[in-house]
Coordinates of C-alpha atoms in Angstrom, one line a residue:
M1 CA 61.1 2.6 -22.0
S2 CA 62.9 4.2 -24.9
V3 CA 64.7 2.3 -27.4
I4 CA 68.3 2.6 -29.0
T5 CA 68.5 2.7 -32.8
E6 CA 71.1 3.0 -35.1
D7 CA 70.8 6.9 -35.8
N8 CA 71.0 7.9 -32.0
V9 CA 73.9 5.3 -31.3
R10 CA 76.6 7.7 -32.4
G11 CA 80.4 7.7 -31.6
V12 CA 83.0 10.3 -31.6
G13 CA 82.5 13.0 -34.6
G14 CA 78.9 11.4 -35.1
E15 CA 79.9 8.4 -36.8
N16 CA 77.2 5.6 -36.8
L17 CA 78.8 3.1 -34.0
F18 CA 77.1 -0.2 -36.0
K19 CA 78.9 1.1 -39.3
D20 CA 81.7 1.6 -37.4
I21 CA 82.4 -1.9 -35.9
S22 CA 81.3 -3.6 -39.2
A23 CA 83.9 -1.9 -41.1
D24 CA 86.5 -4.4 -40.4
G25 CA 85.1 -6.9 -42.8
D26 CA 83.2 -9.0 -40.1
D27 CA 80.4 -10.8 -41.5
I28 CA 76.9 -9.7 -40.8
T29 CA 74.1 -12.3 -40.4
E30 CA 70.8 -11.3 -41.7
I31 CA 67.6 -13.2 -40.2
E32 CA 64.1 -12.2 -41.4
S33 CA 62.2 -11.9 -37.9
M34 CA 58.6 -10.7 -36.8
C35 CA 58.2 -6.9 -35.8
M36 CA 56.9 -6.6 -32.3
N37 CA 55.1 -3.5 -33.4
C38 CA 53.2 -4.1 -36.2
H39 CA 53.4 -8.2 -35.9
L40 CA 54.7 -8.1 -40.0
N41 CA 58.1 -9.5 -41.0
G42 CA 61.4 -7.0 -40.6
M43 CA 65.0 -7.6 -40.7
T44 CA 67.4 -8.3 -38.1
R45 CA 71.2 -7.9 -38.7
I46 CA 73.7 -9.6 -36.1
L47 CA 77.4 -8.9 -35.8
L48 CA 80.2 -10.6 -33.6
T49 CA 82.6 -7.8 -33.3
K50 CA 85.7 -7.0 -30.4
I51 CA 85.7 -3.8 -28.6
P52 CA 89.3 -2.7 -28.1
F53 CA 90.6 -3.1 -24.7
F54 CA 87.3 -5.0 -23.9
K55 CA 85.8 -8.6 -25.1
E56 CA 83.9 -9.7 -27.7
V57 CA 80.2 -8.5 -28.3
I58 CA 76.9 -9.3 -30.1
V59 CA 75.4 -6.5 -31.6
S60 CA 71.9 -6.9 -33.2
S61 CA 69.8 -4.4 -35.2
F62 CA 66.3 -4.6 -36.2
N63 CA 64.3 -2.6 -38.8
C64 CA 61.1 -3.0 -40.0
D65 CA 60.3 -1.7 -43.4
N66 CA 56.3 -1.8 -42.8
C67 CA 56.1 0.3 -39.9
S68 CA 59.8 2.0 -39.6
W69 CA 60.2 0.8 -36.1
S70 CA 63.8 -0.2 -35.1
N71 CA 65.7 -1.0 -32.2
T72 CA 69.3 -2.2 -31.4
E73 CA 70.5 -4.4 -28.9
I74 CA 74.0 -5.6 -27.2
Q75 CA 75.0 -9.1 -25.8
S76 CA 77.9 -10.4 -24.2
A77 CA 79.5 -12.8 -26.4
G78 CA 81.5 -14.4 -23.9
R79 CA 80.5 -16.1 -20.4
I80 CA 79.7 -14.4 -17.0
Q81 CA 82.6 -13.0 -15.4
D82 CA 84.0 -14.2 -12.2
Q83 CA 83.7 -10.9 -10.4
G84 CA 81.5 -8.2 -10.9
V85 CA 82.8 -4.9 -12.1
C86 CA 81.9 -1.1 -11.5
Y87 CA 82.8 1.9 -13.3
T88 CA 82.8 5.4 -12.4
L89 CA 83.3 8.0 -14.5
K90 CA 83.6 11.8 -13.3
V91 CA 82.1 13.5 -16.6
K92 CA 84.4 17.0 -16.5
T93 CA 84.0 18.2 -20.5
K94 CA 81.7 17.5 -23.4
Q95 CA 84.5 15.1 -25.0
D96 CA 83.6 12.7 -22.2
L97 CA 79.7 12.3 -23.3
D98 CA 81.1 10.9 -26.5
R99 CA 82.7 7.6 -24.8
E100 CA 81.4 4.4 -25.8
V101 CA 79.7 2.2 -23.3
V102 CA 78.5 -1.3 -23.4
K103 CA 75.8 -1.7 -20.7
S104 CA 74.6 -5.3 -20.1
D105 CA 70.7 -6.0 -19.1
G106 CA 71.7 -6.6 -15.2
A107 CA 74.0 -3.6 -15.0
T108 CA 72.7 -0.7 -12.3
T109 CA 73.0 2.6 -13.7
R110 CA 73.4 5.9 -11.4
I111 CA 74.1 9.5 -11.5
P112 CA 74.3 10.0 -7.6
D113 CA 74.4 14.1 -8.3
L114 CA 70.7 13.6 -9.4
D115 CA 69.8 10.6 -6.8
F116 CA 69.0 8.7 -10.1
E117 CA 69.1 5.1 -10.4
I118 CA 68.3 2.6 -13.5
P119 CA 67.7 -0.7 -11.8
P120 CA 69.1 -4.3 -13.5
F121 CA 67.2 -5.7 -16.0
T122 CA 64.7 -2.9 -16.6
Q123 CA 66.4 -2.0 -20.0
K124 CA 68.0 -3.8 -22.6
G125 CA 71.6 -4.3 -23.0
A126 CA 72.8 -1.4 -25.3
L127 CA 76.0 -0.3 -26.9
T128 CA 76.0 3.4 -27.0
T129 CA 77.4 6.4 -25.5
I130 CA 77.1 8.4 -22.3
E131 CA 75.2 11.3 -24.0
G132 CA 72.9 8.1 -25.5
L133 CA 72.6 6.8 -21.9
I134 CA 71.4 10.2 -20.8
D135 CA 68.7 10.4 -23.9
R136 CA 67.9 7.0 -23.3
A137 CA 67.1 7.8 -19.5
A138 CA 65.3 10.8 -20.4
A139 CA 63.2 9.3 -23.3
G140 CA 62.2 6.3 -20.6
L141 CA 60.8 9.1 -18.4
Q142 CA 58.9 11.1 -21.2
Q143 CA 56.8 7.9 -22.1
D144 CA 53.4 8.2 -20.4
Q145 CA 53.6 11.9 -19.6
T146 CA 50.6 12.7 -21.7
L147 CA 48.5 10.0 -19.3
R148 CA 50.3 11.4 -16.2
R149 CA 49.2 14.9 -17.0
A150 CA 45.6 14.2 -17.4
N151 CA 45.5 12.0 -14.4
Y152 CA 48.4 13.2 -12.4
P153 CA 49.5 16.7 -13.2
E154 CA 51.2 17.4 -10.0
V155 CA 53.5 13.9 -10.5
A156 CA 53.8 14.8 -14.5
D157 CA 55.4 18.3 -13.6
K158 CA 58.1 16.8 -11.4
I159 CA 58.8 14.1 -13.7
E160 CA 59.3 16.9 -16.4
E161 CA 61.5 19.1 -14.2
F162 CA 63.7 16.1 -13.6
I163 CA 63.8 15.3 -17.4
Q164 CA 65.0 18.9 -18.0
K165 CA 67.9 18.4 -15.1
L166 CA 69.1 15.1 -17.3
Q167 CA 68.6 17.2 -20.5
K168 CA 71.1 19.8 -18.7
L169 CA 73.7 17.4 -17.8
K170 CA 74.7 17.1 -21.6
E171 CA 75.9 20.8 -21.0
V172 CA 78.3 19.9 -18.8
E173 CA 78.1 23.1 -16.6
S174 CA 79.5 21.4 -13.9
E175 CA 81.1 18.0 -12.9
F176 CA 78.9 15.1 -12.6
T177 CA 79.3 11.2 -11.5
L178 CA 77.9 8.3 -13.7
V179 CA 78.4 4.9 -11.9
I180 CA 77.5 1.6 -13.9
E181 CA 77.7 -1.5 -11.7
D182 CA 77.3 -5.1 -13.3
P183 CA 77.7 -7.9 -11.4
S184 CA 78.0 -10.0 -14.6
G185 CA 81.5 -8.0 -15.3
N186 CA 80.6 -7.5 -18.9
S187 CA 79.8 -3.9 -19.0
F188 CA 82.3 -1.3 -20.1
I189 CA 83.0 2.5 -20.2
E190 CA 85.7 3.6 -23.0
N191 CA 89.0 4.8 -21.7
P192 CA 90.2 7.1 -24.7
R193 CA 93.8 7.3 -23.5
A194 CA 94.2 3.4 -23.5
P195 CA 96.4 1.9 -22.9
Q196 CA 97.3 4.5 -20.5
R197 CA 95.4 5.4 -17.3
D198 CA 92.3 7.6 -17.3
E199 CA 92.3 9.5 -14.3
A200 CA 88.5 10.4 -14.6
L201 CA 87.7 6.6 -14.9
T202 CA 87.6 4.4 -11.9
V203 CA 87.1 0.5 -12.6
T204 CA 86.8 -1.7 -9.3
K205 CA 86.3 -5.6 -9.2
F206 CA 83.9 -6.9 -6.8
T207 CA 82.6 -10.0 -5.4
R208 CA 78.9 -10.8 -6.1
T209 CA 76.3 -11.6 -3.4
M210 CA 74.0 -14.6 -3.4
Q211 CA 70.9 -12.5 -4.8
Q212 CA 73.1 -11.3 -7.5
D213 CA 73.9 -14.7 -8.6
M214 CA 70.3 -15.7 -8.4
Q215 CA 69.4 -12.8 -10.6
L216 CA 72.0 -14.0 -13.1
G217 CA 70.7 -17.5 -13.0
L218 CA 74.1 -18.8 -11.4
R219 CA 72.3 -20.1 -8.3
A220 CA 68.8 -21.7 -7.3
D221 CA 66.5 -19.9 -5.4
D222 CA 67.1 -22.8 -2.6
D223 CA 70.7 -21.7 -2.2
L224 CA 69.9 -18.5 -0.6
E225 CA 69.7 -20.2 2.9
E226 CA 73.1 -21.3 2.6
E227 CA 74.8 -18.0 2.1
P228 CA 77.3 -17.1 4.3
A229 CA 76.7 -14.4 7.0
G230 CA 79.5 -11.2 7.5
N231 CA 81.8 -11.8 10.2
D232 CA 80.7 -8.4 12.1
I233 CA 78.9 -9.0 15.3
E234 CA 76.0 -6.9 14.3
T235 CA 75.4 -8.8 10.9
M236 CA 75.7 -11.8 13.0
K237 CA 72.9 -10.4 15.4
D238 CA 70.3 -10.9 12.2
E239 CA 71.8 -13.9 10.9
V240 CA 70.8 -17.6 11.7
L241 CA 73.9 -19.5 11.3
G242 CA 74.1 -23.3 10.6
F243 CA 77.0 -25.8 10.8
N244 CA 76.9 -29.6 10.0
T245 CA 77.2 -31.9 12.8
N246 CA 76.3 -35.3 14.3
C247 CA 72.7 -36.3 15.9
P248 CA 73.7 -37.0 19.7
E249 CA 71.2 -40.1 19.5
C250 CA 71.9 -41.7 16.2
N251 CA 75.3 -40.2 15.1
A252 CA 73.6 -39.4 11.9
P253 CA 74.7 -36.2 10.0
A254 CA 72.5 -33.5 11.0
R255 CA 72.5 -29.7 11.1
T256 CA 72.7 -27.5 14.0
N257 CA 71.2 -23.7 13.8
M258 CA 72.7 -21.1 16.3
K259 CA 71.6 -17.2 16.9
I260 CA 72.9 -14.7 18.9
V261 CA 69.8 -13.2 20.9
E262 CA 69.9 -10.2 23.2
I263 CA 67.8 -10.5 26.5
P264 CA 66.5 -7.2 27.2
H265 CA 68.0 -5.9 30.6
F266 CA 70.6 -8.7 30.9
K267 CA 73.1 -9.6 28.1
E268 CA 73.5 -11.4 24.8
V269 CA 73.4 -15.0 24.6
I270 CA 73.5 -17.7 21.9
I271 CA 70.7 -20.3 21.0
M272 CA 71.5 -23.5 19.4
A273 CA 69.3 -25.9 17.9
T274 CA 69.9 -29.4 16.4
N275 CA 67.3 -31.2 13.9
C276 CA 67.8 -34.8 13.0
D277 CA 66.1 -35.9 10.0
S278 CA 67.2 -39.7 10.4
C279 CA 65.8 -40.2 13.9
S280 CA 63.5 -36.8 14.0
H281 CA 65.5 -36.2 17.5
R282 CA 65.3 -32.7 18.2
T283 CA 67.4 -30.7 21.0
N284 CA 68.3 -27.0 22.0
E285 CA 70.9 -25.4 24.1
V286 CA 71.7 -22.1 25.5
K287 CA 75.2 -20.5 25.8
S288 CA 76.5 -17.6 27.2
G289 CA 77.5 -14.8 24.6
G290 CA 79.5 -13.0 27.4
A291 CA 82.5 -13.4 29.8
T292 CA 82.1 -14.9 33.1
E293 CA 81.0 -12.6 35.7
A294 CA 83.3 -11.0 38.7
M295 CA 80.5 -12.5 41.2
G296 CA 78.2 -15.4 41.2
T297 CA 74.8 -14.5 41.2
K298 CA 71.8 -16.2 43.2
I299 CA 68.4 -15.4 42.1
T300 CA 65.3 -16.2 44.1
L301 CA 61.7 -16.0 43.0
H302 CA 58.5 -16.4 45.2
V303 CA 56.2 -17.8 42.9
T304 CA 52.6 -16.9 44.1
D305 CA 50.4 -16.4 40.9
P306 CA 49.9 -18.7 37.8
S307 CA 51.2 -15.7 35.7
D308 CA 54.7 -16.5 36.9
M309 CA 54.7 -19.3 34.8
T310 CA 55.2 -17.3 31.7
R311 CA 58.5 -15.4 33.0
D312 CA 61.4 -15.8 30.9
V313 CA 64.5 -17.9 32.4
L314 CA 67.9 -18.0 31.3
K315 CA 69.5 -21.1 33.0
S316 CA 73.2 -21.6 31.8
E317 CA 75.1 -24.8 31.9
T318 CA 76.8 -23.7 35.2
C319 CA 73.5 -22.9 37.0
S320 CA 71.9 -25.3 39.8
L321 CA 68.3 -24.8 40.7
S322 CA 66.7 -25.7 43.9
I323 CA 63.0 -25.6 45.3
P324 CA 63.1 -25.9 49.1
E325 CA 59.5 -26.8 49.7
L326 CA 60.2 -29.9 47.7
E327 CA 63.4 -30.8 49.3
F328 CA 64.8 -30.7 45.7
E329 CA 68.1 -29.8 44.1
L330 CA 69.4 -30.0 40.7
G331 CA 73.3 -29.4 40.0
M332 CA 74.8 -27.7 37.2
A333 CA 74.6 -29.0 33.7
A334 CA 72.0 -31.5 34.7
V335 CA 69.7 -30.3 32.0
G336 CA 72.2 -28.0 30.0
G337 CA 71.5 -24.4 29.1
K338 CA 68.2 -23.4 28.7
F339 CA 66.1 -20.2 27.4
T340 CA 62.5 -20.9 28.1
T341 CA 59.7 -19.9 30.5
L342 CA 59.6 -21.2 34.1
E343 CA 56.8 -23.4 33.1
G344 CA 59.0 -24.8 30.4
L345 CA 61.8 -25.4 32.7
L346 CA 59.8 -27.2 35.3
K347 CA 58.4 -29.6 32.5
D348 CA 61.9 -30.3 31.8
I349 CA 62.6 -31.2 35.4
K350 CA 59.8 -33.3 35.5
D351 CA 60.7 -35.1 32.3
L352 CA 64.3 -35.8 33.5
I353 CA 63.0 -36.8 36.9
V354 CA 60.0 -38.6 36.3
S355 CA 59.6 -39.7 32.4
K356 CA 62.9 -40.1 31.3
N357 CA 64.4 -41.7 34.4
P358 CA 66.0 -45.2 33.5
F359 CA 65.3 -46.2 37.7
I360 CA 61.7 -46.5 37.5
C361 CA 61.3 -48.7 34.4
G362 CA 62.6 -52.5 33.5
D363 CA 64.2 -54.8 36.1
S364 CA 65.6 -51.5 38.3
S365 CA 62.5 -50.2 39.3
S366 CA 60.8 -50.5 42.4
S367 CA 57.1 -49.7 43.6
D368 CA 58.6 -47.5 46.5
R369 CA 60.6 -45.5 44.2
F370 CA 57.9 -45.1 41.3
E371 CA 55.4 -43.8 44.2
K372 CA 57.7 -41.0 45.4
L373 CA 58.7 -39.9 41.7
Q374 CA 55.2 -39.7 40.4
A375 CA 54.1 -37.9 43.6
F376 CA 57.1 -35.3 42.9
G377 CA 55.6 -35.5 39.5
E378 CA 52.1 -34.2 40.7
K379 CA 53.7 -31.7 42.9
I380 CA 55.4 -29.9 39.9
D381 CA 52.0 -30.1 38.1
K382 CA 50.3 -28.2 41.2
I383 CA 53.0 -25.7 40.9
I384 CA 52.6 -25.2 37.2
A385 CA 48.6 -25.0 37.5
G386 CA 49.2 -22.2 40.5
E387 CA 47.9 -24.6 43.3
M388 CA 51.4 -24.1 45.5
N389 CA 53.4 -21.4 46.2
I390 CA 57.2 -22.1 46.2
H391 CA 60.4 -20.2 46.0
F392 CA 62.3 -21.1 42.7
I393 CA 66.3 -20.5 43.2
L394 CA 68.6 -20.2 40.5
D395 CA 72.4 -20.4 41.6
D396 CA 74.8 -19.6 39.0
P397 CA 78.6 -19.0 40.1
T398 CA 79.3 -17.4 36.7
G399 CA 76.5 -15.0 37.0
N400 CA 75.3 -15.7 33.4
S401 CA 71.5 -16.9 34.5
Y402 CA 68.7 -14.5 34.3
M403 CA 65.0 -14.5 35.6
Q404 CA 62.6 -12.1 34.0
N405 CA 61.6 -9.1 35.7
V406 CA 58.1 -8.1 35.0
Y407 CA 58.2 -4.9 36.4
A408 CA 61.7 -3.6 34.7
P409 CA 63.2 -1.4 35.0
D410 CA 61.6 -0.9 38.4
P411 CA 62.4 -3.7 41.2
D412 CA 60.3 -6.8 40.9
P413 CA 59.1 -7.3 44.7
D414 CA 59.1 -11.1 44.0
I415 CA 62.6 -11.7 43.1
T416 CA 65.4 -11.3 45.2
I417 CA 69.1 -11.0 43.4
E418 CA 72.2 -11.6 45.5
K419 CA 75.7 -11.5 44.4
Y420 CA 78.6 -13.5 46.1
T421 CA 82.0 -14.1 45.8
R422 CA 82.8 -17.7 44.5
T423 CA 84.7 -20.0 46.5
F424 CA 87.9 -21.7 45.3
E425 CA 86.4 -24.9 44.5
Q426 CA 83.6 -23.3 42.6
N427 CA 86.7 -21.3 40.6
E428 CA 88.3 -24.8 40.6
D429 CA 85.3 -26.3 39.0
L430 CA 84.8 -23.5 36.3
G431 CA 88.6 -23.9 35.6
L432 CA 89.4 -20.3 36.6
N433 CA 92.0 -21.0 39.0
D434 CA 94.5 -22.0 36.4
M435 CA 93.5 -19.3 34.1
K436 CA 96.1 -16.3 34.0
T437 CA 95.0 -13.5 31.7
E438 CA 97.5 -11.2 32.7
G439 CA 101.4 -11.2 32.0
Y440 CA 101.3 -14.5 30.3
E441 CA 103.3 -13.3 27.5
N442 CA 106.4 -13.0 29.6
E443 CA 106.3 -16.4 31.1
N444 CA 109.0 -18.9 29.1

């Protein structure tokens, strides 16, 4: 990486910028410090000064009399700004190359015409000019060229060719654009027409991202998961959204996460999961991400093989299910919305009917009822093990349930899908009879 010395930091007319800004009579502090080149002592000069139409900065200049090494850096004397800043300058004449530039450590420098970028925190802050920025970039690329020519001659030739393009920018044979984007808001490009507007210079403010706040040390790494997601649908598909709620078991504060998932050959659904740190209760639920279909759907799967247990199943909260061979029916909302496998759904049914049934334990239990429910649980186990063939039926009046077709996009010989018109009672249960979506704005 190249360094900015007092000799190559030039202002308009070739005057030394460090001397110019100290000509106002500001005190320069001198501190004896170690040279990072020869490890002997040199002298660091520090000056607090104010740049017109900008803010206060600290300019430091180091010089070593032992090895003649020197370096100049700049730091903001103020706080990190509330918003980041982006300067876009169209360089049209050689006079534009003499504009003063303050570039902080965290600023990104880009020249879109050459597809060139200097990432943040790869160079020290500098008080220089547009020409100085170009020279510094070229000097940085020039480093290690001797080693590259020996080991990677093709790479060295390409870098040398690019350096020539950078140097050619200083001739301003054609207009080019320079962009300095600084999340801290402490970078600056001079407007020689100030306080009037500069047509060649565009200054925009922007809100920092969570990653930029972390780079500046304004947030801890743990805060990354709290970053709010974008409001557009495409962004939400890639984000896990979270909100605070109460545990349904112990009513303690808990966290609910939700995510939009697209089911192949079907539609989008919203998966919600709640974890309680107080009582360790966990629950998950699936909501339809689409509208109520015009017709209801009845899906019948003929289970003939243990591999059917791995089929994905989406059961909406309005879907009822039945197994005719067991003379079993389960109404809507009994197990809530589920996105699981057929095996997982059968296990949920067994837990609901057998394991978590309050009528088979305590004083309310009876031996006959207990034996019947145990027998039902054993039949469910046989179905899961592939020892019993059944028909598994999903009946959803909203049309928002789904059974995976393992032959997709071809038809599945073991699945039958029927569309039907909802009855008045079904529409009443869903609240559709009183719902008016057209002409409501004309009613008083």
